[in-house]
Amino acid sequence: MKFGVQISRWRTGVPDIVRWVADEGEAMGIDSAWTSESYGGEAFIPLAWMAGKTSRIRLATGIVAMPARTPTATAMAVMTLDHISEGRAVLGLGVSGQKVAEGWYGQPFGKPLARTREYVDIVRQAVRRSEPVGYDGAYYQVPARDSTARGLLCYMHPLRQEVPILLGSQGPKNIALSAEIADGMVTGLFAPKASAWYEEQLDVGFARAGFSGRKPGFEVAAIVDVRCGRSLSQAADPLRPTMAFYIAKMGLPGRNYYYDTFVRLGYQELCERVARTYAEDGADAAAALIPDEMVEAIALVGPEEKILADLKAWDDSVVDLMVLRGPDEDVKAVLRGALS
């Protein structure tokens, strides 16, 4: 199992974990650093800073929002990062959610699978630099439709013509799409006991791409919450409100893949209660319904020694890389134990 660190969104200042990754994490043996974005901090800039402070770890966006940039702008950013880091860039992409895409970026959400396919096609075309970019899709047109301009060839030569692209994937169709067109996937709320279900969805995509088994080099990265505490229940407490929010408020009615994730784990009746309670009695009452075992299914929670023992289940799953996120000291403690 490989381990990475998620540089989660921050409200002000620079988190200590950013500097720790550069000062200690690389020497300790972490595989990668991952940055995210939504409608606050930007993902590429912290990776560029870490590129100058490190020499080995991979530098990955996990994930950048497709509505935030045109495909060619994303290609420019990742090519630049790849040069600065001497070939350590990894591009994690995601469609974001409809609320963020339309409410922050001012972009129509559309059909996420079709949009993703077009976006990846253009990024790859731009990075390969084998010919001027030309694409006429339903969502993206380069050059612009009805324009007299010609497609352009990026004047910066890429360090690598193939930069790894991983897709943020939660639902079954997006997981299959990742297996078909990408080099890996980044998922959240992964539960080791559901590993076989993920493998089934991946196999659908691998078959579409012409592979009878797992595509060579394909990587499954899971973003995993970490909370250390004297007991499982105490450690799980900070994650209950987040899980209740995922179940009740993420996405739109009938299109909440996070809700569906917990239903697949056998919590359909509980999910219905959580959603109803959230609407009628508020967030705190909904969070109180989340049991310890539900948190434990998708997160590393409890005393350090318990967490280290729990890693065995993840090691036996389809996951290749655990990207840990949480309070800085908790993440550091688990990584020290796992990599010692």
XYZ file of C-alpha atoms in Angstrom:
340
model
C 0.000 0.000 0.000
C 1.188 3.475 -0.876
C 0.296 6.514 1.206
C -0.361 10.096 0.254
C -1.422 13.233 2.085
C -4.472 15.303 1.197
C -3.922 19.032 1.596
C -7.525 19.807 2.426
C -9.214 23.121 1.799
C -8.264 25.800 4.301
C -9.925 29.059 5.248
C -6.931 31.196 6.160
C -3.172 30.859 6.395
C -1.203 27.855 5.173
C -1.725 24.544 6.985
C 1.283 23.090 8.765
C 0.864 19.867 6.790
C 1.937 21.653 3.582
C 5.363 22.402 5.044
C 5.532 19.049 6.836
C 5.100 17.156 3.569
C 8.143 18.951 2.169
C 10.257 18.937 5.332
C 9.563 15.445 6.692
C 6.957 13.560 4.693
C 9.076 12.941 1.635
C 11.990 11.639 3.704
C 9.582 9.410 5.638
C 8.467 7.728 2.440
C 5.062 9.114 1.497
C 4.191 8.552 -2.137
C 2.379 11.764 -2.980
C 0.809 15.060 -1.955
C -2.710 15.897 -3.147
C -4.496 19.239 -3.298
C -8.165 19.969 -3.828
C -10.279 22.935 -4.841
C -13.918 23.887 -4.884
C -14.766 27.558 -4.380
C -11.806 28.690 -2.289
C -8.112 27.929 -2.597
C -6.647 26.878 -5.947
C -5.020 23.447 -6.392
C -1.970 23.921 -8.644
C -0.142 26.690 -6.769
C 0.579 24.706 -3.549
C 1.908 21.838 -5.668
C 4.240 24.198 -7.508
C 5.570 25.391 -4.140
C 6.083 21.796 -2.984
C 7.798 20.947 -6.272
C 10.581 23.339 -5.343
C 10.920 21.831 -1.873
C 10.887 18.127 -2.772
C 12.620 15.788 -5.200
C 10.757 12.457 -5.139
C 7.085 12.561 -4.196
C 4.386 12.786 -6.795
C 2.384 16.010 -6.883
C -1.275 15.430 -7.631
C -4.443 17.450 -7.921
C -7.136 15.622 -6.089
C -9.145 17.024 -7.591
C -9.271 20.096 -9.841
C -12.697 21.168 -11.009
C -13.305 20.963 -14.735
C -15.700 23.945 -14.735
C -12.889 26.133 -13.352
C -10.736 26.003 -16.494
C -10.985 25.213 -20.143
C -9.342 21.898 -21.030
C -6.415 23.665 -22.696
C -5.880 25.854 -19.614
C -5.714 22.715 -17.474
C -3.279 21.165 -19.956
C -1.066 24.264 -19.684
C -1.134 24.118 -15.886
C -0.249 20.442 -15.612
C 2.479 20.680 -18.257
C 4.001 23.597 -16.360
C 3.839 21.695 -13.067
C 5.369 18.658 -14.753
C 8.356 20.713 -15.893
C 8.807 22.375 -12.504
C 8.629 19.022 -10.692
C 10.729 17.153 -13.273
C 8.004 14.711 -14.199
C 6.116 14.221 -10.942
C 2.749 15.766 -11.834
C -0.493 13.794 -11.645
C -3.735 15.326 -12.897
C -6.814 14.460 -10.883
C -9.957 15.801 -12.574
C -13.578 16.036 -11.523
C -16.796 17.582 -12.777
C -17.466 19.103 -9.319
C -21.115 19.322 -8.319
C -23.964 21.171 -9.971
C -24.220 23.693 -7.143
C -20.546 24.640 -7.421
C -20.315 24.434 -11.218
C -23.253 26.755 -11.719
C -23.205 28.762 -8.496
C -19.467 29.548 -8.398
C -17.957 28.955 -11.806
C -21.012 30.067 -13.749
C -20.841 27.018 -16.005
C -23.755 24.760 -16.967
C -23.413 21.335 -15.385
C -24.794 19.393 -18.331
C -24.167 15.680 -18.648
C -21.083 14.959 -16.527
C -19.997 11.752 -18.287
C -20.076 13.293 -21.752
C -18.377 16.456 -20.518
C -15.635 14.436 -18.821
C -14.932 12.376 -21.924
C -14.536 15.515 -24.052
C -12.400 17.262 -21.451
C -9.967 14.360 -21.146
C -9.715 14.055 -24.929
C -8.697 17.697 -25.296
C -6.235 17.659 -22.388
C -4.493 14.618 -23.823
C -4.411 16.166 -27.299
C -2.895 19.389 -25.969
C -0.283 17.625 -23.829
C 0.786 15.227 -26.587
C 1.465 18.188 -28.872
C 1.485 16.021 -31.980
C -0.771 18.427 -33.894
C -2.690 21.683 -33.353
C -5.610 21.243 -31.000
C -8.845 20.648 -32.845
C -12.049 19.411 -31.243
C -15.729 19.791 -32.009
C -17.737 18.357 -29.162
C -21.101 19.033 -27.600
C -19.490 20.936 -24.698
C -16.076 22.014 -25.943
C -15.018 23.359 -29.321
C -11.443 24.294 -30.160
C -11.226 26.563 -32.112
C -14.502 28.144 -31.103
C -17.401 27.141 -33.315
C -17.989 29.567 -36.209
C -14.549 31.090 -35.620
C -12.122 31.809 -38.443
C -9.164 31.109 -36.132
C -7.028 28.022 -36.515
C -6.239 25.536 -33.803
C -2.903 26.137 -32.109
C 0.027 23.944 -31.167
C 1.238 24.604 -27.617
C 4.546 26.455 -27.920
C 5.863 24.824 -24.737
C 7.077 21.300 -25.371
C 5.805 18.868 -22.719
C 8.280 17.099 -20.488
C 6.119 13.985 -20.892
C 3.556 13.495 -23.619
C 1.484 11.359 -21.252
C 0.756 12.886 -17.852
C -1.280 10.495 -15.654
C -4.946 11.473 -15.486
C -7.135 10.191 -12.654
C -10.851 10.907 -12.508
C -12.778 11.732 -9.368
C -15.296 8.877 -9.246
C -18.111 8.016 -6.872
C -21.007 6.553 -8.851
C -20.893 3.360 -10.933
C -20.946 5.038 -14.351
C -18.123 7.396 -13.476
C -16.032 4.557 -12.029
C -16.477 2.630 -15.274
C -15.598 5.743 -17.290
C -12.387 6.137 -15.273
C -11.394 2.569 -16.112
C -12.167 3.143 -19.777
C -10.455 6.476 -20.519
C -8.216 7.393 -17.582
C -5.067 6.173 -15.849
C -6.780 5.812 -12.505
C -9.512 7.085 -10.246
C -9.793 9.062 -7.039
C -12.684 8.127 -4.797
C -13.995 9.091 -1.389
C -16.087 7.258 1.204
C -14.501 3.998 0.102
C -15.253 1.006 2.325
C -12.945 -2.010 2.099
C -15.891 -4.361 2.543
C -17.381 -2.973 -0.692
C -14.188 -3.562 -2.672
C -15.757 -6.249 -4.876
C -18.460 -3.809 -6.032
C -15.796 -1.315 -7.130
C -13.952 -4.043 -8.995
C -17.149 -4.929 -10.867
C -17.629 -1.322 -12.033
C -13.977 -1.033 -13.026
C -14.173 -4.258 -15.019
C -16.991 -2.735 -17.096
C -14.706 0.116 -18.101
C -11.669 -2.068 -18.663
C -13.714 -4.237 -21.036
C -14.817 -1.162 -23.002
C -11.168 -0.193 -23.351
C -10.344 -3.640 -24.693
C -8.814 -5.223 -21.591
C -9.895 -8.586 -20.200
C -8.569 -7.659 -16.767
C -7.188 -4.627 -15.018
C -5.639 -2.056 -17.334
C -1.841 -1.988 -16.889
C -0.757 0.851 -14.627
C -4.285 1.764 -13.560
C -4.292 3.232 -10.048
C -7.084 3.420 -7.484
C -6.593 6.215 -4.964
C -8.948 6.555 -1.991
C -9.188 9.726 0.083
C -9.531 8.492 3.651
C -10.431 10.486 6.754
C -8.258 9.931 9.823
C -9.260 10.728 13.398
C -7.228 9.470 16.358
C -8.807 9.238 19.804
C -8.885 7.285 23.039
C -11.887 5.315 21.798
C -13.626 4.575 18.519
C -16.691 6.569 19.533
C -14.690 9.648 20.556
C -12.644 9.575 17.364
C -15.759 9.140 15.221
C -17.623 12.112 16.709
C -16.080 14.828 14.472
C -16.998 12.882 11.333
C -20.663 12.297 12.130
C -21.839 15.791 11.051
C -19.974 15.504 7.758
C -21.459 12.115 7.023
C -24.956 13.343 7.836
C -24.410 16.260 5.475
C -23.203 13.948 2.700
C -26.292 11.791 3.108
C -28.864 14.567 3.390
C -27.560 17.531 1.445
C -24.947 16.627 -1.144
C -26.013 16.673 -4.767
C -29.574 17.074 -5.908
C -32.659 14.944 -5.146
C -32.169 11.560 -6.771
C -28.565 12.382 -7.773
C -26.653 12.034 -4.526
C -23.919 9.466 -5.119
C -22.740 9.796 -1.519
C -26.151 8.754 -0.271
C -26.044 5.814 -2.677
C -22.617 4.818 -1.344
C -23.980 4.310 2.155
C -27.057 2.510 0.833
C -24.729 -0.010 -0.849
C -23.143 -0.625 2.550
C -26.511 -1.717 3.916
C -27.684 1.535 5.508
C -30.695 2.410 3.353
C -33.193 2.667 6.207
C -30.743 4.699 8.272
C -30.001 6.998 5.332
C -33.709 7.690 4.933
C -33.952 8.552 8.633
C -30.878 10.784 8.489
C -32.193 12.698 5.473
C -35.627 13.099 7.036
C -34.198 14.143 10.415
C -31.840 16.646 8.792
C -34.782 18.319 7.056
C -37.101 18.263 10.057
C -34.867 18.600 13.120
C -31.554 19.953 11.840
C -27.954 18.891 11.367
C -27.125 18.022 14.974
C -30.046 15.636 15.328
C -29.141 13.958 12.032
C -25.486 13.593 13.025
C -26.493 11.900 16.282
C -28.020 9.062 14.235
C -24.707 8.081 12.615
C -23.425 4.951 14.413
C -19.771 4.167 15.131
C -19.672 1.263 12.716
C -20.850 3.454 9.837
C -17.961 5.862 10.414
C -15.516 3.012 10.901
C -16.541 1.499 7.558
C -15.137 4.398 5.538
C -12.597 6.080 7.852
C -9.610 5.323 10.073
C -10.854 6.088 13.577
C -9.811 5.184 17.120
C -6.530 4.703 18.988
C -3.414 4.640 16.842
C -2.754 0.939 17.385
C -6.305 0.098 16.264
C -5.946 2.238 13.141
C -2.685 0.556 12.189
C -4.353 -2.844 12.562
C -7.291 -1.658 10.448
C -4.948 -0.928 7.534
C -4.868 -4.650 6.718
C -8.414 -4.498 5.333
C -7.445 -1.635 3.050
C -4.319 -3.437 1.928
C -6.475 -6.382 0.851
C -8.852 -4.158 -1.162
C -8.746 -2.790 -4.705
C -7.131 0.417 -3.385
C -3.506 1.047 -4.346
C -3.008 4.380 -2.621
C -4.536 5.744 0.580
C -4.603 9.534 0.593
C -5.008 10.507 4.238
C -6.730 13.654 5.395
C -7.631 14.998 8.803
C -6.067 16.967 11.632
C -2.372 17.401 10.895
C -1.138 15.553 13.981
C -3.456 12.600 13.383
C -2.307 12.209 9.784
C 1.337 12.476 10.803
C 0.941 9.897 13.581
C -0.693 7.309 11.317
C 1.873 7.842 8.562
C 4.767 7.468 11.010
C 3.308 4.187 12.218
C 2.414 2.861 8.772
C 5.765 3.760 7.184
C 8.048 2.837 10.062
